[in-house]
Every structure is written in C-alpha cells, then in structure tokens.
Amino acid sequence: RRALSLLTAAKSGLSHGELEDMLSLVDEVLDAVFQYWKPPSPRIPPLLLTRLLADLRAYVVYRGVDGVNVLAWYHRQHWETAKNRFLDSKDDRLCTYRTVGDYFSDKAAEDRKVQGQPLLLHGGMATMDAQYN
C-alpha cells in the first residue's frame, strides 16, 4: 500500500533507488517487514522491492526523465485508481507527502542510512540552465 501511494504521489515517477529509500523511511513498512527481527540498519531488503515490482510489471513502466529511468504508472487510469484508493484520506496523503518531502529535503538521511540528495542536479556551478533539487 505504501509503495503504491509513494509512486502515485511522485509527479514524474520514482527511480528504483528512490522508492527503496522512501520505503525505508516509513516505520509502518519496516515494522511489517521485520516482524520477528530488528536489523542494525533499518533498510528495506532490495529483493522485497524487486519482487513487488515484478508483481506490478503490468501496471508500471520505466520512463526516462531528465536522464534517469523512473517508475511511473503505465496508464493514467492506473494512476487515478491508485490515487482514489491509496491517497483517499487526509492521513494517507499527509503521511505519503511527508515521506517524499523528508526524503528530498535530507531530513531523514542520517537516521535511516538514506543517501543525501544533491542541491544542484546539473553542472558544478549555479547557472541559468542549472536544475535545483
């Protein structure tokens, strides 16, 4: 549920790594995955996400966005259905968008071993054609 809500909330889609990192920020997901054992580093196992995406392969597609392959819904109707189902309540929206915001603002980078996000996406200097995160 949380993976699909994150994918739905992302405007241009999410890379495999971004989705894995964001799922590692959600305590509800980690508690479900690690019911019987608490690992020293709270990260979602990569194989678990790979299996989930294999199950969703008929509904999601990889697209190139700004030179990065990202996961996105295959059809707008899939996105609309997911939005109505997974982002229907205020609490779901708040939790999902807070997770996305925390991830891209580096708020949780230290706590959960999530890689920090660069401020400048292209080039080494701030120019007119630079993209900021």
PDB file of C-alpha atoms in Angstrom:
ATOM      1  CA  ARG A   1       0.000   0.000   0.000  1.00  0.00           C
ATOM      2  CA  ARG A   2       2.701   2.491   0.985  1.00  0.00           C
ATOM      3  CA  ALA A   3       4.838   1.752  -2.083  1.00  0.00           C
ATOM      4  CA  LEU A   4       1.878   2.394  -4.368  1.00  0.00           C
ATOM      5  CA  SER A   5       0.962   5.606  -2.563  1.00  0.00           C
ATOM      6  CA  LEU A   6       4.549   6.878  -2.933  1.00  0.00           C
ATOM      7  CA  LEU A   7       4.572   6.017  -6.623  1.00  0.00           C
ATOM      8  CA  THR A   8       1.244   7.778  -7.054  1.00  0.00           C
ATOM      9  CA  ALA A   9       2.392  10.895  -5.193  1.00  0.00           C
ATOM     10  CA  ALA A  10       5.515  11.325  -7.314  1.00  0.00           C
ATOM     11  CA  LYS A  11       4.862  13.805 -10.107  1.00  0.00           C
ATOM     12  CA  SER A  12       7.334  12.374 -12.621  1.00  0.00           C
ATOM     13  CA  GLY A  13       7.830   8.939 -11.108  1.00  0.00           C
ATOM     14  CA  LEU A  14      10.482   7.486  -8.812  1.00  0.00           C
ATOM     15  CA  SER A  15      13.708   5.667  -9.517  1.00  0.00           C
ATOM     16  CA  HIS A  16      14.141   2.198  -8.054  1.00  0.00           C
ATOM     17  CA  GLY A  17      16.607   3.578  -5.504  1.00  0.00           C
ATOM     18  CA  GLU A  18      14.348   6.462  -4.509  1.00  0.00           C
ATOM     19  CA  LEU A  19      11.425   4.123  -3.903  1.00  0.00           C
ATOM     20  CA  GLU A  20      13.617   1.797  -1.846  1.00  0.00           C
ATOM     21  CA  ASP A  21      14.945   4.719   0.212  1.00  0.00           C
ATOM     22  CA  MET A  22      11.489   6.172   0.804  1.00  0.00           C
ATOM     23  CA  LEU A  23      10.055   2.835   1.885  1.00  0.00           C
ATOM     24  CA  SER A  24      12.953   2.586   4.343  1.00  0.00           C
ATOM     25  CA  LEU A  25      11.769   5.836   5.930  1.00  0.00           C
ATOM     26  CA  VAL A  26       8.292   4.510   6.767  1.00  0.00           C
ATOM     27  CA  ASP A  27       8.136   2.829  10.184  1.00  0.00           C
ATOM     28  CA  GLU A  28       4.903   1.038   9.260  1.00  0.00           C
ATOM     29  CA  VAL A  29       6.663  -0.709   6.362  1.00  0.00           C
ATOM     30  CA  LEU A  30       9.748  -1.622   8.380  1.00  0.00           C
ATOM     31  CA  ASP A  31       7.609  -2.984  11.217  1.00  0.00           C
ATOM     32  CA  ALA A  32       5.716  -5.209   8.767  1.00  0.00           C
ATOM     33  CA  VAL A  33       8.899  -6.446   7.072  1.00  0.00           C
ATOM     34  CA  PHE A  34      10.880  -7.028  10.262  1.00  0.00           C
ATOM     35  CA  GLN A  35       8.207  -8.533  12.496  1.00  0.00           C
ATOM     36  CA  TYR A  36      10.487 -11.040  14.174  1.00  0.00           C
ATOM     37  CA  TRP A  37      13.897  -9.396  13.957  1.00  0.00           C
ATOM     38  CA  LYS A  38      15.203  -5.842  14.169  1.00  0.00           C
ATOM     39  CA  PRO A  39      18.232  -5.291  11.917  1.00  0.00           C
ATOM     40  CA  PRO A  40      21.035  -2.946  12.981  1.00  0.00           C
ATOM     41  CA  SER A  41      20.438  -0.809   9.902  1.00  0.00           C
ATOM     42  CA  PRO A  42      16.722  -0.205   9.236  1.00  0.00           C
ATOM     43  CA  ARG A  43      16.560  -0.661   5.466  1.00  0.00           C
ATOM     44  CA  ILE A  44      14.011  -2.491   3.381  1.00  0.00           C
ATOM     45  CA  PRO A  45      15.582  -5.536   1.689  1.00  0.00           C
ATOM     46  CA  PRO A  46      16.191  -4.776  -2.017  1.00  0.00           C
ATOM     47  CA  LEU A  47      14.854  -8.196  -3.047  1.00  0.00           C
ATOM     48  CA  LEU A  48      11.488  -7.379  -1.474  1.00  0.00           C
ATOM     49  CA  LEU A  49      11.072  -4.312  -3.690  1.00  0.00           C
ATOM     50  CA  THR A  50      12.231  -6.259  -6.742  1.00  0.00           C
ATOM     51  CA  ARG A  51       9.563  -8.894  -6.085  1.00  0.00           C
ATOM     52  CA  LEU A  52       6.893  -6.228  -5.608  1.00  0.00           C
ATOM     53  CA  LEU A  53       7.820  -4.533  -8.885  1.00  0.00           C
ATOM     54  CA  ALA A  54       7.762  -7.878 -10.674  1.00  0.00           C
ATOM     55  CA  ASP A  55       4.180  -8.342  -9.487  1.00  0.00           C
ATOM     56  CA  LEU A  56       3.314  -4.828 -10.732  1.00  0.00           C
ATOM     57  CA  ARG A  57       5.004  -5.097 -14.138  1.00  0.00           C
ATOM     58  CA  ALA A  58       1.672  -4.943 -15.997  1.00  0.00           C
ATOM     59  CA  TYR A  59       0.804  -1.637 -14.306  1.00  0.00           C
ATOM     60  CA  VAL A  60       4.078   0.298 -14.114  1.00  0.00           C
ATOM     61  CA  VAL A  61       6.657   1.242 -16.693  1.00  0.00           C
ATOM     62  CA  TYR A  62      10.168   2.668 -16.681  1.00  0.00           C
ATOM     63  CA  ARG A  63      10.425   6.070 -18.369  1.00  0.00           C
ATOM     64  CA  GLY A  64      13.354   8.365 -18.981  1.00  0.00           C
ATOM     65  CA  VAL A  65      13.008  11.651 -17.068  1.00  0.00           C
ATOM     66  CA  ASP A  66      15.937  14.087 -17.026  1.00  0.00           C
ATOM     67  CA  GLY A  67      18.345  11.299 -17.954  1.00  0.00           C
ATOM     68  CA  VAL A  68      17.142   8.945 -15.185  1.00  0.00           C
ATOM     69  CA  ASN A  69      14.957   5.853 -15.531  1.00  0.00           C
ATOM     70  CA  VAL A  70      11.973   6.236 -13.227  1.00  0.00           C
ATOM     71  CA  LEU A  71       8.978   4.065 -12.423  1.00  0.00           C
ATOM     72  CA  ALA A  72       5.605   5.514 -13.282  1.00  0.00           C
ATOM     73  CA  TRP A  73       2.094   4.237 -13.788  1.00  0.00           C
ATOM     74  CA  TYR A  74       1.620   2.748 -17.260  1.00  0.00           C
ATOM     75  CA  HIS A  75      -1.733   4.420 -17.849  1.00  0.00           C
ATOM     76  CA  ARG A  76      -3.452   7.462 -16.400  1.00  0.00           C
ATOM     77  CA  GLN A  77      -6.385   5.287 -15.287  1.00  0.00           C
ATOM     78  CA  HIS A  78      -3.982   3.250 -13.143  1.00  0.00           C
ATOM     79  CA  TRP A  79      -2.764   6.482 -11.527  1.00  0.00           C
ATOM     80  CA  GLU A  80      -6.319   7.745 -10.945  1.00  0.00           C
ATOM     81  CA  THR A  81      -7.406   4.451  -9.395  1.00  0.00           C
ATOM     82  CA  ALA A  82      -4.332   4.356  -7.143  1.00  0.00           C
ATOM     83  CA  LYS A  83      -4.912   7.977  -6.121  1.00  0.00           C
ATOM     84  CA  ASN A  84      -8.530   7.259  -5.188  1.00  0.00           C
ATOM     85  CA  ARG A  85      -7.569   4.131  -3.288  1.00  0.00           C
ATOM     86  CA  PHE A  86      -4.251   4.949  -1.601  1.00  0.00           C
ATOM     87  CA  LEU A  87      -4.394   8.735  -1.206  1.00  0.00           C
ATOM     88  CA  ASP A  88      -8.070   8.991  -0.339  1.00  0.00           C
ATOM     89  CA  SER A  89      -7.826  10.090   3.280  1.00  0.00           C
ATOM     90  CA  LYS A  90      -6.121  13.157   4.661  1.00  0.00           C
ATOM     91  CA  ASP A  91      -3.927  10.973   6.899  1.00  0.00           C
ATOM     92  CA  ASP A  92      -2.719   8.872   3.946  1.00  0.00           C
ATOM     93  CA  ARG A  93      -1.884  11.978   1.919  1.00  0.00           C
ATOM     94  CA  LEU A  94      -0.118  13.610   4.849  1.00  0.00           C
ATOM     95  CA  CYS A  95       1.999  10.537   5.602  1.00  0.00           C
ATOM     96  CA  THR A  96       2.891   9.998   1.956  1.00  0.00           C
ATOM     97  CA  TYR A  97       3.786  13.580   1.100  1.00  0.00           C
ATOM     98  CA  ARG A  98       5.700  13.952   4.375  1.00  0.00           C
ATOM     99  CA  THR A  99       7.795  10.911   3.447  1.00  0.00           C
ATOM    100  CA  VAL A 100       8.529  12.352  -0.010  1.00  0.00           C
ATOM    101  CA  GLY A 101       9.326  15.764   1.488  1.00  0.00           C
ATOM    102  CA  ASP A 102      11.598  14.323   4.173  1.00  0.00           C
ATOM    103  CA  TYR A 103      13.461  12.283   1.586  1.00  0.00           C
ATOM    104  CA  PHE A 104      14.146  15.140  -0.809  1.00  0.00           C
ATOM    105  CA  SER A 105      14.961  17.619   1.965  1.00  0.00           C
ATOM    106  CA  ASP A 106      17.559  15.271   3.547  1.00  0.00           C
ATOM    107  CA  LYS A 107      15.646  15.378   6.838  1.00  0.00           C
ATOM    108  CA  ALA A 108      15.957  11.643   7.452  1.00  0.00           C
ATOM    109  CA  ALA A 109      19.276  10.958   5.714  1.00  0.00           C
ATOM    110  CA  GLU A 110      21.277  10.452   8.911  1.00  0.00           C
ATOM    111  CA  ASP A 111      18.727   8.368  10.815  1.00  0.00           C
ATOM    112  CA  ARG A 112      17.966   5.711   8.224  1.00  0.00           C
ATOM    113  CA  LYS A 113      21.149   5.419   6.169  1.00  0.00           C
ATOM    114  CA  VAL A 114      19.457   7.092   3.220  1.00  0.00           C
ATOM    115  CA  GLN A 115      21.708   8.792   0.716  1.00  0.00           C
ATOM    116  CA  GLY A 116      21.503  12.586   0.795  1.00  0.00           C
ATOM    117  CA  GLN A 117      20.109  14.457  -2.192  1.00  0.00           C
ATOM    118  CA  PRO A 118      22.226  16.980  -4.099  1.00  0.00           C
ATOM    119  CA  LEU A 119      21.105  20.601  -4.189  1.00  0.00           C
ATOM    120  CA  LEU A 120      22.435  21.136  -7.716  1.00  0.00           C
ATOM    121  CA  LEU A 121      21.487  18.475 -10.257  1.00  0.00           C
ATOM    122  CA  HIS A 122      23.429  19.585 -13.361  1.00  0.00           C
ATOM    123  CA  GLY A 123      26.881  21.064 -13.623  1.00  0.00           C
ATOM    124  CA  GLY A 124      29.143  22.324 -10.904  1.00  0.00           C
ATOM    125  CA  MET A 125      28.076  25.967 -10.815  1.00  0.00           C
ATOM    126  CA  ALA A 126      24.771  27.755 -10.455  1.00  0.00           C
ATOM    127  CA  THR A 127      23.949  28.944 -13.966  1.00  0.00           C
ATOM    128  CA  MET A 128      20.757  29.785 -15.833  1.00  0.00           C
ATOM    129  CA  ASP A 129      20.401  26.216 -17.153  1.00  0.00           C
ATOM    130  CA  ALA A 130      21.151  24.513 -13.804  1.00  0.00           C
ATOM    131  CA  GLN A 131      18.443  22.439 -12.181  1.00  0.00           C
ATOM    132  CA  TYR A 132      17.966  22.607  -8.429  1.00  0.00           C
ATOM    133  CA  ASN A 133      16.560  19.855  -6.302  1.00  0.00           C
TER     134      ASN A 133
END
